[in-house]
PDB file of C-alpha atoms in Angstrom:
ATOM      1  CA  THR J 404      13.705 -31.227  43.537  1.00 55.00           C
ATOM      2  CA  ALA J 405      15.024 -29.912  40.274  1.00 55.00           C
ATOM      3  CA  ALA J 406      18.612 -28.885  40.076  1.00 56.00           C
ATOM      4  CA  VAL J 407      19.162 -25.241  39.217  1.00 56.00           C
ATOM      5  CA  ALA J 408      21.922 -24.667  36.718  1.00 56.00           C
ATOM      6  CA  SER J 409      24.298 -22.000  37.822  1.00 54.00           C
ATOM      7  CA  PRO J 410      25.111 -19.389  35.184  1.00 55.00           C
ATOM      8  CA  THR J 411      28.499 -19.879  33.630  1.00 55.00           C
ATOM      9  CA  PRO J 412      30.883 -17.026  34.235  1.00 53.00           C
ATOM     10  CA  PRO J 413      31.882 -15.034  31.149  1.00 54.00           C
ATOM     11  CA  THR J 414      35.157 -16.149  29.685  1.00 59.00           C
ATOM     12  CA  ALA J 415      37.967 -13.834  28.717  1.00 58.00           C
ATOM     13  CA  PRO J 416      38.513 -13.425  24.982  1.00 58.00           C
ATOM     14  CA  THR J 417      40.983 -15.888  23.570  1.00 63.00           C
ATOM     15  CA  ARG J 418      44.338 -14.755  22.282  1.00 62.00           C
ATOM     16  CA  ALA J 419      43.171 -15.413  18.710  1.00 58.00           C
ATOM     17  CA  ALA J 420      40.068 -13.257  19.246  1.00 55.00           C
ATOM     18  CA  ARG J 421      42.157 -10.388  20.629  1.00 52.00           C
ATOM     19  CA  GLN J 422      44.580 -10.612  17.686  1.00 52.00           C
ATOM     20  CA  ALA J 423      41.715 -10.690  15.169  1.00 52.00           C
ATOM     21  CA  ARG J 424      40.536  -7.270  16.406  1.00 54.00           C
ATOM     22  CA  ARG J 425      43.954  -5.642  16.025  1.00 54.00           C
ATOM     23  CA  PRO J 426      44.352  -3.492  12.936  1.00 52.00           C
ATOM     24  CA  ILE J 427      46.978  -4.502  10.444  1.00 50.00           C
ATOM     25  CA  VAL J 428      49.415  -1.747   9.534  1.00 55.00           C
ATOM     26  CA  ILE J 429      51.510  -2.325   6.426  1.00 51.00           C
ATOM     27  CA  ASP J 430      54.757  -0.478   5.813  1.00 53.00           C
ATOM     28  CA  PHE J 431      54.691  -0.023   2.021  1.00 48.00           C
ATOM     29  CA  GLU J 432      58.237   1.342   1.923  1.00 50.00           C
ATOM     30  CA  SER J 433      59.852  -1.814   3.339  1.00 51.00           C
ATOM     31  CA  THR J 434      57.410  -4.530   2.223  1.00 48.00           C
ATOM     32  CA  PRO J 435      58.184  -6.209  -1.124  1.00 44.00           C
ATOM     33  CA  ALA J 436      55.472  -5.472  -3.699  1.00 40.00           C
ATOM     34  CA  ALA J 437      54.680  -9.174  -4.123  1.00 40.00           C
ATOM     35  CA  ARG J 438      53.644  -9.417  -0.453  1.00 47.00           C
ATOM     36  CA  LEU J 439      51.316  -6.389  -0.449  1.00 42.00           C
ATOM     37  CA  PRO J 440      47.543  -6.922  -0.379  1.00 51.00           C
ATOM     38  CA  THR J 441      45.763  -6.074  -3.614  1.00 44.00           C
ATOM     39  CA  MET J 442      43.120  -3.797  -2.026  1.00 51.00           C
ATOM     40  CA  ALA J 443      44.947  -2.011   0.782  1.00 78.00           C
ATOM     41  CA  LEU J 444      44.114   1.409   2.149  1.00 90.00           C
ATOM     42  CA  ARG J 445      46.937   3.915   2.205  1.00 94.00           C
ATOM     43  CA  LEU J 446      46.918   6.826   4.609  1.00 96.00           C
ATOM     44  CA  PHE J 447      49.315   9.659   3.749  1.00 96.00           C
ATOM     45  CA  GLY J 448      50.394  12.234   6.310  1.00 96.00           C
ATOM     46  CA  ILE J 449      52.701  13.257   9.107  1.00 95.00           C
ATOM     47  CA  PRO J 450      52.534  11.287  12.376  1.00 94.00           C
ATOM     48  CA  ASN J 451      52.487  14.295  14.707  1.00 94.00           C
ATOM     49  CA  CYS J 452      49.632  16.062  12.856  1.00 94.00           C
ATOM     50  CA  ASP J 453      46.534  16.132  15.092  1.00 96.00           C
ATOM     51  CA  THR J 454      44.139  15.413  12.221  1.00 96.00           C
ATOM     52  CA  VAL J 455      46.259  12.481  11.049  1.00 97.00           C
ATOM     53  CA  LYS J 456      46.243  11.160  14.623  1.00 97.00           C
ATOM     54  CA  LYS J 457      42.424  11.357  14.688  1.00 97.00           C
ATOM     55  CA  ALA J 458      42.178   9.484  11.386  1.00 97.00           C
ATOM     56  CA  ARG J 459      44.555   6.770  12.615  1.00 97.00           C
ATOM     57  CA  VAL J 460      42.637   6.383  15.886  1.00 96.00           C
ATOM     58  CA  TRP J 461      39.365   6.102  13.926  1.00 96.00           C
ATOM     59  CA  LEU J 462      40.785   3.467  11.540  1.00 95.00           C
ATOM     60  CA  ASP J 463      42.429   1.525  14.391  1.00 93.00           C
ATOM     61  CA  GLY J 464      39.210   1.672  16.440  1.00 93.00           C
ATOM     62  CA  LYS J 465      37.266   0.140  13.546  1.00 92.00           C
ATOM     63  CA  GLY J 466      39.952  -2.516  13.025  1.00 91.00           C
ATOM     64  CA  ILE J 467      40.533  -1.330   9.455  1.00 91.00           C
ATOM     65  CA  ALA J 468      43.891  -2.309   7.980  1.00 91.00           C
ATOM     66  CA  TYR J 469      45.871   0.465   6.306  1.00 93.00           C
ATOM     67  CA  ALA J 470      49.372   1.381   5.273  1.00 93.00           C
ATOM     68  CA  PHE J 471      50.762   4.658   6.589  1.00 95.00           C
ATOM     69  CA  HIS J 472      52.985   6.760   4.324  1.00 95.00           C
ATOM     70  CA  ASP J 473      54.975   9.198   6.467  1.00 95.00           C
ATOM     71  CA  TYR J 474      55.901  12.253   4.372  1.00 92.00           C
ATOM     72  CA  LYS J 475      58.702  13.150   6.784  1.00 89.00           C
ATOM     73  CA  LYS J 476      60.433   9.787   6.258  1.00 93.00           C
ATOM     74  CA  ALA J 477      59.391   8.760   2.753  1.00 93.00           C
ATOM     75  CA  GLY J 478      58.844  12.145   1.107  1.00 92.00           C
ATOM     76  CA  ALA J 479      56.217  13.010  -1.478  1.00 93.00           C
ATOM     77  CA  ASP J 480      56.065  11.631  -4.997  1.00 92.00           C
ATOM     78  CA  ALA J 481      55.553  14.202  -7.785  1.00 94.00           C
ATOM     79  CA  GLY J 482      53.676  11.698  -9.957  1.00 94.00           C
ATOM     80  CA  LYS J 483      51.234  10.858  -7.177  1.00 94.00           C
ATOM     81  CA  LEU J 484      50.742  14.572  -6.437  1.00 96.00           C
ATOM     82  CA  LYS J 485      49.978  15.207 -10.125  1.00 96.00           C
ATOM     83  CA  SER J 486      47.328  12.482 -10.149  1.00 94.00           C
ATOM     84  CA  TRP J 487      45.797  13.766  -6.902  1.00 95.00           C
ATOM     85  CA  CYS J 488      45.717  17.317  -8.259  1.00 96.00           C
ATOM     86  CA  ALA J 489      44.076  16.038 -11.448  1.00 95.00           C
ATOM     87  CA  ALA J 490      41.449  14.194  -9.396  1.00 94.00           C
ATOM     88  CA  LYS J 491      40.733  16.774  -6.677  1.00 96.00           C
ATOM     89  CA  GLY J 492      42.285  20.032  -7.893  1.00 96.00           C
ATOM     90  CA  TRP J 493      45.594  21.440  -6.677  1.00 96.00           C
ATOM     91  CA  GLU J 494      43.705  24.014  -4.591  1.00 95.00           C
ATOM     92  CA  THR J 495      42.310  21.141  -2.497  1.00 96.00           C
ATOM     93  CA  ILE J 496      45.610  19.265  -2.146  1.00 96.00           C
ATOM     94  CA  LEU J 497      47.786  22.292  -1.262  1.00 96.00           C
ATOM     95  CA  ASN J 498      47.412  23.241   2.395  1.00 94.00           C
ATOM     96  CA  ARG J 499      47.425  27.048   2.290  1.00 93.00           C
ATOM     97  CA  ALA J 500      46.181  27.300   5.878  1.00 91.00           C
ATOM     98  CA  GLY J 501      49.276  25.626   7.338  1.00 90.00           C
ATOM     99  CA  THR J 502      52.201  27.454   8.866  1.00 91.00           C
ATOM    100  CA  THR J 503      54.661  26.060   6.295  1.00 91.00           C
ATOM    101  CA  PHE J 504      52.809  27.780   3.448  1.00 92.00           C
ATOM    102  CA  LYS J 505      52.235  30.961   5.464  1.00 92.00           C
ATOM    103  CA  LYS J 506      55.971  31.217   6.214  1.00 93.00           C
ATOM    104  CA  LEU J 507      56.837  31.334   2.508  1.00 91.00           C
ATOM    105  CA  PRO J 508      57.942  34.703   1.153  1.00 92.00           C
ATOM    106  CA  GLU J 509      54.991  36.633  -0.240  1.00 91.00           C
ATOM    107  CA  ASP J 510      56.238  36.377  -3.839  1.00 88.00           C
ATOM    108  CA  GLU J 511      56.196  32.552  -3.571  1.00 88.00           C
ATOM    109  CA  ARG J 512      52.670  32.501  -2.098  1.00 88.00           C
ATOM    110  CA  GLU J 513      51.239  34.626  -4.903  1.00 89.00           C
ATOM    111  CA  GLY J 514      50.461  33.424  -8.396  1.00 89.00           C
ATOM    112  CA  VAL J 515      50.465  29.746  -7.463  1.00 93.00           C
ATOM    113  CA  THR J 516      49.714  27.433 -10.378  1.00 94.00           C
ATOM    114  CA  GLU J 517      49.305  23.656 -10.354  1.00 95.00           C
ATOM    115  CA  LYS J 518      52.915  23.194 -11.482  1.00 95.00           C
ATOM    116  CA  LYS J 519      54.213  25.535  -8.760  1.00 95.00           C
ATOM    117  CA  ALA J 520      51.956  23.926  -6.122  1.00 95.00           C
ATOM    118  CA  ILE J 521      53.293  20.453  -6.948  1.00 96.00           C
ATOM    119  CA  ALA J 522      56.891  21.716  -6.786  1.00 95.00           C
ATOM    120  CA  LEU J 523      56.206  23.321  -3.385  1.00 95.00           C
ATOM    121  CA  MET J 524      54.588  20.134  -2.038  1.00 96.00           C
ATOM    122  CA  VAL J 525      57.446  17.915  -3.262  1.00 96.00           C
ATOM    123  CA  ALA J 526      60.003  20.258  -1.683  1.00 94.00           C
ATOM    124  CA  GLN J 527      58.028  20.640   1.561  1.00 94.00           C
ATOM    125  CA  PRO J 528      55.528  17.791   2.108  1.00 95.00           C
ATOM    126  CA  SER J 529      54.105  19.637   5.126  1.00 93.00           C
ATOM    127  CA  MET J 530      52.241  21.735   2.550  1.00 95.00           C
ATOM    128  CA  ILE J 531      50.123  18.752   1.491  1.00 96.00           C
ATOM    129  CA  LYS J 532      46.654  18.726   3.020  1.00 95.00           C
ATOM    130  CA  ARG J 533      46.396  15.834   5.424  1.00 95.00           C
ATOM    131  CA  PRO J 534      45.499  13.216   5.922  1.00 97.00           C
ATOM    132  CA  LEU J 535      44.947  11.810   2.463  1.00 96.00           C
ATOM    133  CA  LEU J 536      43.332   8.380   2.365  1.00 96.00           C
ATOM    134  CA  ASP J 537      43.553   6.311  -0.799  1.00 94.00           C
ATOM    135  CA  VAL J 538      40.686   3.819  -0.826  1.00 90.00           C
ATOM    136  CA  GLY J 539      41.389   1.634  -3.837  1.00 84.00           C
ATOM    137  CA  GLY J 540      42.004   4.633  -6.087  1.00 83.00           C
ATOM    138  CA  LYS J 541      39.342   6.872  -4.522  1.00 89.00           C
ATOM    139  CA  LEU J 542      40.959   9.757  -2.650  1.00 94.00           C
ATOM    140  CA  ILE J 543      39.554  11.216   0.578  1.00 96.00           C
ATOM    141  CA  VAL J 544      41.153  14.536   1.554  1.00 96.00           C
ATOM    142  CA  GLY J 545      41.117  15.513   5.229  1.00 96.00           C
ATOM    143  CA  PHE J 546      39.381  13.632   8.027  1.00 97.00           C
ATOM    144  CA  LYS J 547      35.720  13.679   8.932  1.00 96.00           C
ATOM    145  CA  PRO J 548      34.384  10.586  10.737  1.00 96.00           C
ATOM    146  CA  GLU J 549      31.158  10.631   8.718  1.00 96.00           C
ATOM    147  CA  THR J 550      33.085  10.671   5.412  1.00 94.00           C
ATOM    148  CA  TYR J 551      35.273   7.753   6.497  1.00 94.00           C
ATOM    149  CA  GLU J 552      32.189   5.872   7.740  1.00 92.00           C
ATOM    150  CA  ALA J 553      30.409   6.356   4.405  1.00 91.00           C
ATOM    151  CA  ALA J 554      33.455   5.194   2.427  1.00 89.00           C
ATOM    152  CA  LEU J 555      34.538   2.332   4.677  1.00 88.00           C
ATOM    153  CA  GLY J 556      31.377   1.445   6.609  1.00 75.00           C
TER     154      GLY J 556
END
């Protein structure tokens, strides 16, 4: 009679395999520039923002490494805001729908120019549309899974 081979039971993933699936999060504020990867994604936002949370869950779920810039801790850089406004338009970068903007006195909400918008966003980073994802110099404003999928595959 022929011996019947018993199926081998599935093995649990090794520690190395589990670690390989974990996303890498880089803290740009405390990591020396020489140790930063050359093509890293940077996600800008506020940790308790629901849309930022969705973006982070999506990136983590795909195992995509990114650095998170927390506006509440690290603030907003005027130079970076100027370049974003030049690339996408200040009307796109300024979050007029948020409560922080809506709570401004009416005279401050009217007649907004790019210069005034940048000053408002530097003073109160909660007014920056979020999340903002910098993909090697290409900026994605907001979070839509299909947009992230198209950009990051």
